[in-house]
Amino acid sequence: QPAKINTPASLAGSQASWTLRVHVGANQDEAIAVNIYASNVANLFAGEGAQAAPVQEIGQQEEGQAAPAPAAAPAQGGVNSPINVTTAVDANMSLAKIEGAIRMVSDQRANLGAFQNRLESIKDSTEYAIENLKASYAQIKDATMTDEVVASTTHSILT
C-alpha cells in the first residue's frame, strides 16, 4: 500500500505501528523505510494502558454511607494509571515500567533521527548531482556555441 502524503496515520491498538517507505533512487526497489510505533500508554506499558475510571454519579450511594473506594486510584483526569506507588515494591515495579517506556521512546527517536539523516544525505547528494549536471550542460552549451562561432567565422572568411 503506497504511503499517503499529508494524511494522519491510524495508530490504534497496543501494537500499533505504521511503516513509512520512501523511494529514494532512480531504479526499482531503491527505497528506505522506518517503522513508527504508537507512543501511547497502551503501547508503552505493554497493554497496561489507561482505562476510564468508573463514574460515580452524585447521589448514587445512600445517605450516611461512605462512597466505595475504586479498585485502583485514578490518576488526574479520571484515568486508572499503570503506575502505582502505594508501596515500595509497587514503586520499584513502576520505576521499571517507566524506564522501559523511556527506553522505547528513546529507541523510536533514534530510529526517526537516523531516518531523517538518511533523507538529508540523499537530498544533499541529489543537490550535488543537479549542480554537476548544470555545470556539464553549461560546458556542452559553451562548446556548441564555440563550434557555431568557428563555423560562422570560417564561412565569413571564405565568402
Coordinates of N, CA and C in Angstrom, one line a residue:
Q1 N 0.8 -1.2 0.0 CA 0.0 0.0 0.0 C 0.9 1.2 0.0
P2 N 0.7 2.1 -1.0 CA 1.6 3.3 -1.0 C 1.3 4.3 0.1
A3 N 2.3 5.0 0.6 CA 2.1 5.9 1.6 C 1.4 7.1 1.1
K4 N 0.5 7.7 1.9 CA -0.3 8.9 1.6 C 0.4 10.1 2.2
I5 N 0.5 11.1 1.5 CA 1.2 12.3 2.0 C 0.1 13.2 2.6
N6 N 0.5 13.9 3.7 CA -0.3 14.8 4.4 C -1.7 14.2 4.9
T7 N -1.7 13.0 5.3 CA -2.8 12.4 5.9 C -2.4 11.7 7.2
P8 N -3.2 11.8 8.2 CA -2.9 11.3 9.5 C -2.9 9.8 9.5
A9 N -1.9 9.2 10.1 CA -1.8 7.7 10.2 C -2.7 7.2 11.3
S10 N -3.3 6.1 11.1 CA -4.2 5.5 12.2 C -3.3 4.6 13.0
L11 N -3.1 4.9 14.3 CA -2.3 4.1 15.2 C -3.2 3.7 16.3
A12 N -3.9 2.6 16.1 CA -4.8 2.1 17.1 C -4.4 0.8 17.6
G13 N -4.6 0.5 18.8 CA -4.2 -0.8 19.4 C -2.9 -0.8 20.1
S14 N -2.6 -1.8 20.9 CA -1.4 -1.8 21.7 C -0.2 -2.0 20.9
Q15 N -0.3 -2.7 19.8 CA 0.9 -3.0 18.9 C 0.9 -2.2 17.7
A16 N 0.2 -1.0 17.7 CA 0.1 -0.2 16.5 C 1.4 0.3 16.0
S17 N 1.6 0.2 14.7 CA 2.7 0.7 14.0 C 2.4 1.1 12.6
W18 N 3.2 2.0 12.1 CA 3.0 2.4 10.7 C 4.3 2.5 10.1
T19 N 4.4 2.0 8.8 CA 5.7 2.0 8.1 C 5.7 3.1 7.1
L20 N 6.7 3.9 7.2 CA 6.9 5.0 6.2 C 8.0 4.5 5.2
R21 N 7.6 4.3 4.0 CA 8.5 3.9 3.0 C 8.7 4.9 1.9
V22 N 9.9 5.4 1.7 CA 10.2 6.4 0.7 C 11.1 5.9 -0.4
H23 N 10.7 6.1 -1.6 CA 11.5 5.7 -2.8 C 12.6 6.8 -3.0
V24 N 13.8 6.4 -3.0 CA 14.9 7.4 -2.9 C 15.8 7.4 -4.1
G25 N 15.7 6.4 -5.0 CA 16.6 6.3 -6.1 C 15.9 6.3 -7.5
A26 N 16.7 6.2 -8.5 CA 16.2 6.3 -9.9 C 15.7 4.9 -10.3
N27 N 16.2 3.9 -9.6 CA 15.9 2.5 -10.1 C 14.8 1.9 -9.2
Q28 N 14.3 0.7 -9.6 CA 13.3 0.0 -8.9 C 13.8 -0.5 -7.6
D29 N 13.0 -0.5 -6.6 CA 13.3 -1.0 -5.2 C 14.4 -0.3 -4.5
E30 N 14.6 1.0 -4.9 CA 15.6 1.8 -4.1 C 14.8 2.7 -3.2
A31 N 14.5 2.1 -2.0 CA 13.6 2.7 -1.0 C 14.2 2.5 0.4
I32 N 13.9 3.4 1.2 CA 14.2 3.2 2.7 C 12.9 3.3 3.4
A33 N 12.9 2.6 4.6 CA 11.6 2.6 5.4 C 12.0 2.7 6.8
V34 N 11.0 3.2 7.6 CA 11.1 3.3 9.0 C 9.8 2.9 9.6
N35 N 9.8 2.2 10.7 CA 8.6 1.8 11.4 C 8.3 2.9 12.5
I36 N 7.1 3.4 12.6 CA 6.7 4.4 13.6 C 5.7 3.7 14.5
Y37 N 6.0 3.6 15.7 CA 5.2 2.9 16.7 C 4.4 3.9 17.5
A38 N 3.2 3.6 17.9 CA 2.4 4.4 18.7 C 3.1 4.6 20.1
S39 N 3.1 5.9 20.5 CA 3.7 6.2 21.8 C 2.6 6.6 22.8
N40 N 1.6 5.7 22.9 CA 0.5 5.9 23.8 C 0.8 5.0 25.1
V41 N 0.0 5.2 26.1 CA 0.1 4.5 27.3 C 0.0 3.0 27.1
A42 N -1.0 2.6 26.2 CA -1.2 1.2 26.0 C 0.0 0.5 25.4
N43 N 0.7 1.2 24.4 CA 1.8 0.6 23.8 C 3.1 0.7 24.7
L44 N 3.2 1.8 25.4 CA 4.4 2.0 26.2 C 4.5 1.1 27.4
F45 N 3.3 0.8 28.0 CA 3.2 0.0 29.2 C 2.7 -1.4 28.9
A46 N 2.9 -1.9 27.7 CA 2.7 -3.3 27.3 C 1.3 -3.8 27.6
G47 N 0.3 -3.0 27.2 CA -1.1 -3.4 27.4 C -1.7 -3.0 28.7
E48 N -0.9 -2.4 29.6 CA -1.5 -2.0 30.8 C -2.0 -0.6 30.7
G49 N -2.5 -0.3 29.6 CA -2.9 1.1 29.2 C -4.0 1.7 30.1
A50 N -4.2 3.0 29.8 CA -5.2 3.7 30.6 C -6.6 3.2 30.3
Q51 N -7.3 3.1 31.4 CA -8.7 2.8 31.2 C -9.5 3.8 32.0
A52 N -10.7 4.1 31.5 CA -11.5 5.1 32.2 C -11.9 4.6 33.6
A53 N -11.8 5.5 34.5 CA -12.2 5.1 35.9 C -13.7 5.0 35.9
P54 N -14.2 4.1 36.8 CA -15.7 4.0 36.9 C -16.3 5.4 37.4
V55 N -17.4 5.7 36.7 CA -18.0 7.0 37.0 C -19.0 6.8 38.1
Q56 N -18.9 7.6 39.2 CA -19.9 7.5 40.3 C -20.7 8.8 40.3
E57 N -22.0 8.6 40.0 CA -22.9 9.7 39.9 C -23.2 10.2 41.3
I58 N -23.4 11.5 41.4 CA -23.7 12.1 42.7 C -25.1 11.6 43.2
G59 N -25.2 11.2 44.4 CA -26.4 10.7 45.0 C -26.6 9.2 44.7
Q60 N -25.6 8.6 44.1 CA -25.8 7.1 43.9 C -25.7 6.3 45.1
Q61 N -24.9 6.7 46.1 CA -24.8 6.0 47.3 C -25.9 6.5 48.3
E62 N -26.2 5.6 49.2 CA -27.3 6.0 50.2 C -26.7 7.0 51.2
E63 N -27.5 7.9 51.7 CA -27.1 8.8 52.7 C -26.5 8.2 53.9
G64 N -25.5 8.7 54.4 CA -24.9 8.2 55.6 C -23.8 7.1 55.3
Q65 N -23.7 6.6 54.1 CA -22.7 5.7 53.7 C -21.6 6.4 53.0
A66 N -20.4 5.9 53.2 CA -19.2 6.4 52.5 C -19.2 5.9 51.1
A67 N -18.7 6.7 50.2 CA -18.6 6.3 48.8 C -17.6 5.1 48.7
P68 N -17.9 4.1 47.9 CA -16.9 3.0 47.8 C -15.6 3.4 47.1
A69 N -14.5 2.9 47.6 CA -13.2 3.3 47.1 C -13.0 2.5 45.7
P70 N -12.4 3.2 44.7 CA -12.2 2.5 43.5 C -11.1 1.4 43.7
A71 N -11.1 0.4 42.8 CA -10.1 -0.7 42.9 C -8.7 -0.2 42.8
A72 N -8.5 0.7 41.8 CA -7.2 1.4 41.7 C -7.4 2.9 41.7
A73 N -6.6 3.6 42.4 CA -6.8 5.0 42.5 C -6.6 5.7 41.1
P74 N -7.6 6.5 40.7 CA -7.5 7.1 39.4 C -6.4 8.2 39.4
A75 N -5.7 8.3 38.3 CA -4.8 9.4 38.2 C -5.5 10.7 37.8
Q76 N -4.9 11.8 37.6 CA -5.5 13.0 37.2 C -6.4 12.8 36.0
G77 N -7.5 13.4 35.9 CA -8.4 13.3 34.8 C -9.3 12.0 34.8
G78 N -9.3 11.3 35.9 CA -10.2 10.2 36.0 C -9.8 9.0 35.2
V79 N -8.5 8.7 35.1 CA -8.0 7.6 34.3 C -7.1 6.7 35.3
N80 N -7.4 5.4 35.2 CA -6.6 4.5 36.0 C -5.2 4.4 35.4
S81 N -4.1 4.5 36.2 CA -2.8 4.6 35.6 C -2.1 3.2 35.9
P82 N -1.2 2.8 35.0 CA -0.4 1.6 35.2 C 0.7 1.8 36.2
I83 N 0.8 3.0 36.7 CA 1.8 3.4 37.7 C 1.2 3.4 39.1
N84 N 1.8 2.6 40.0 CA 1.3 2.5 41.4 C 2.5 2.7 42.3
V85 N 2.4 3.7 43.2 CA 3.5 3.9 44.1 C 3.0 3.8 45.6
T86 N 2.0 3.0 45.9 CA 1.5 2.9 47.2 C 2.4 2.1 48.1
T87 N 3.2 1.2 47.6 CA 4.2 0.5 48.4 C 5.6 0.6 47.7
A88 N 6.6 0.3 48.5 CA 7.9 0.3 47.9 C 8.1 -0.7 46.8
V89 N 7.5 -1.9 46.9 CA 7.6 -2.9 45.8 C 6.9 -2.3 44.6
D90 N 5.7 -1.8 44.8 CA 4.9 -1.2 43.6 C 5.7 -0.1 43.0
A91 N 6.3 0.8 43.8 CA 7.0 1.9 43.3 C 8.2 1.4 42.5
N92 N 8.9 0.4 42.9 CA 10.1 -0.1 42.2 C 9.6 -0.7 40.8
M93 N 8.5 -1.4 40.9 CA 7.9 -2.0 39.6 C 7.5 -0.9 38.7
S94 N 6.9 0.2 39.2 CA 6.5 1.3 38.4 C 7.7 2.0 37.8
L95 N 8.8 2.1 38.6 CA 10.0 2.7 38.0 C 10.6 1.9 36.9
A96 N 10.5 0.6 37.0 CA 11.0 -0.3 35.9 C 10.1 -0.1 34.7
K97 N 8.8 0.1 34.9 CA 7.9 0.3 33.7 C 8.2 1.6 33.1
I98 N 8.4 2.7 33.9 CA 8.7 4.0 33.4 C 10.0 4.0 32.6
E99 N 11.1 3.3 33.1 CA 12.3 3.2 32.4 C 12.2 2.5 31.1
G100 N 11.4 1.4 31.1 CA 11.1 0.7 29.8 C 10.4 1.6 28.8
A101 N 9.4 2.4 29.3 CA 8.7 3.3 28.4 C 9.7 4.4 27.8
I102 N 10.5 4.9 28.7 CA 11.5 5.9 28.3 C 12.5 5.3 27.2
R103 N 12.9 4.0 27.5 CA 13.8 3.3 26.5 C 13.1 3.2 25.2
M104 N 11.8 2.8 25.2 CA 11.0 2.6 23.9 C 10.9 4.0 23.2
V105 N 10.7 5.0 23.9 CA 10.6 6.4 23.2 C 11.9 6.8 22.7
S106 N 13.0 6.5 23.5 CA 14.3 6.9 23.0 C 14.7 6.1 21.8
D107 N 14.4 4.8 21.8 CA 14.7 4.0 20.6 C 14.0 4.5 19.4
Q108 N 12.7 4.9 19.5 CA 11.9 5.4 18.4 C 12.5 6.7 17.9
R109 N 12.9 7.6 18.8 CA 13.5 8.8 18.4 C 14.8 8.6 17.7
A110 N 15.6 7.6 18.2 CA 16.9 7.3 17.5 C 16.6 6.8 16.1
N111 N 15.6 5.9 15.9 CA 15.3 5.4 14.6 C 14.8 6.5 13.7
L112 N 14.0 7.4 14.2 CA 13.5 8.5 13.4 C 14.6 9.5 13.0
G113 N 15.5 9.7 14.0 CA 16.7 10.6 13.7 C 17.6 10.0 12.6
A114 N 17.8 8.7 12.7 CA 18.7 8.1 11.7 C 18.0 8.1 10.3
F115 N 16.7 7.9 10.3 CA 15.9 8.0 9.0 C 16.0 9.5 8.5
Q116 N 15.9 10.4 9.3 CA 16.0 11.8 8.9 C 17.4 12.1 8.3
N117 N 18.4 11.6 9.0 CA 19.8 11.8 8.5 C 20.0 11.2 7.1
R118 N 19.4 10.0 6.9 CA 19.5 9.3 5.6 C 18.8 10.2 4.5
L119 N 17.6 10.7 4.9 CA 16.9 11.6 3.9 C 17.7 12.8 3.6
E120 N 18.3 13.4 4.6 CA 19.1 14.6 4.4 C 20.3 14.3 3.5
S121 N 20.9 13.2 3.8 CA 22.1 12.8 2.9 C 21.7 12.6 1.5
I122 N 20.5 12.0 1.3 CA 20.0 11.7 -0.1 C 19.7 13.1 -0.7
K123 N 19.1 14.0 0.0 CA 18.8 15.3 -0.5 C 20.1 16.0 -0.9
D124 N 21.1 16.0 -0.1 CA 22.4 16.6 -0.4 C 23.0 16.0 -1.6
S125 N 23.0 14.7 -1.7 CA 23.6 14.0 -2.9 C 22.8 14.5 -4.2
T126 N 21.5 14.6 -4.1 CA 20.7 15.0 -5.2 C 21.0 16.4 -5.6
E127 N 21.2 17.3 -4.6 CA 21.6 18.7 -4.9 C 22.9 18.8 -5.6
Y128 N 23.9 17.9 -5.2 CA 25.2 17.9 -5.8 C 25.1 17.4 -7.3
A129 N 24.3 16.4 -7.5 CA 24.1 15.9 -8.8 C 23.5 16.9 -9.7
I130 N 22.5 17.6 -9.2 CA 21.9 18.7 -10.0 C 22.9 19.8 -10.4
E131 N 23.7 20.2 -9.4 CA 24.7 21.2 -9.6 C 25.7 20.7 -10.7
N132 N 26.2 19.5 -10.6 CA 27.1 18.9 -11.6 C 26.5 18.8 -13.0
L133 N 25.2 18.4 -13.0 CA 24.5 18.4 -14.3 C 24.4 19.7 -15.0
K134 N 24.1 20.8 -14.2 CA 24.0 22.1 -14.7 C 25.3 22.6 -15.2
A135 N 26.4 22.3 -14.5 CA 27.8 22.7 -14.9 C 28.1 21.9 -16.2
S136 N 27.8 20.7 -16.3 CA 28.0 19.9 -17.5 C 27.3 20.5 -18.7
Y137 N 26.0 20.8 -18.5 CA 25.2 21.4 -19.5 C 25.8 22.7 -20.0
A138 N 26.2 23.5 -19.1 CA 26.8 24.8 -19.5 C 28.1 24.6 -20.3
Q139 N 28.9 23.6 -20.0 CA 30.1 23.3 -20.7 C 29.8 22.8 -22.1
I140 N 28.8 22.0 -22.2 CA 28.3 21.5 -23.5 C 27.8 22.6 -24.4
K141 N 27.0 23.5 -23.7 CA 26.4 24.6 -24.4 C 27.5 25.5 -24.9
D142 N 28.5 25.8 -24.1 CA 29.6 26.6 -24.5 C 30.4 26.0 -25.6
A143 N 30.6 24.7 -25.6 CA 31.3 24.0 -26.7 C 30.5 24.1 -28.0
T144 N 29.2 23.9 -27.9 CA 28.4 24.0 -29.1 C 28.4 25.4 -29.6
M145 N 28.4 26.4 -28.7 CA 28.4 27.8 -29.2 C 29.8 28.1 -29.8
T146 N 30.8 27.6 -29.3 CA 32.2 27.8 -29.8 C 32.2 27.2 -31.2
D147 N 31.7 26.0 -31.4 CA 31.7 25.3 -32.7 C 30.9 26.2 -33.7
E148 N 29.8 26.8 -33.3 CA 29.0 27.6 -34.2 C 29.7 28.9 -34.6
V149 N 30.5 29.5 -33.6 CA 31.2 30.7 -33.9 C 32.4 30.4 -34.9
V150 N 33.0 29.3 -34.7 CA 34.1 28.9 -35.6 C 33.5 28.6 -37.0
A151 N 32.4 28.0 -37.1 CA 31.8 27.7 -38.4 C 31.4 29.0 -39.0
S152 N 30.8 29.9 -38.3 CA 30.4 31.2 -38.8 C 31.6 32.0 -39.3
T153 N 32.7 32.1 -38.5 CA 33.9 32.8 -38.8 C 34.5 32.2 -40.1
T154 N 34.6 30.9 -40.1 CA 35.1 30.2 -41.3 C 34.3 30.5 -42.6
H155 N 33.0 30.5 -42.4 CA 32.1 30.8 -43.5 C 32.3 32.3 -44.0
S156 N 32.4 33.2 -43.0 CA 32.6 34.6 -43.4 C 33.9 34.9 -44.1
I157 N 35.0 34.2 -43.6 CA 36.3 34.4 -44.2 C 36.3 33.8 -45.6
L158 N 35.7 32.7 -45.8 CA 35.7 32.0 -47.2 C 34.8 32.7 -48.2
T159 N 33.9 33.5 -47.7 CA 33.0 34.2 -48.7 C 33.3 35.6 -48.9

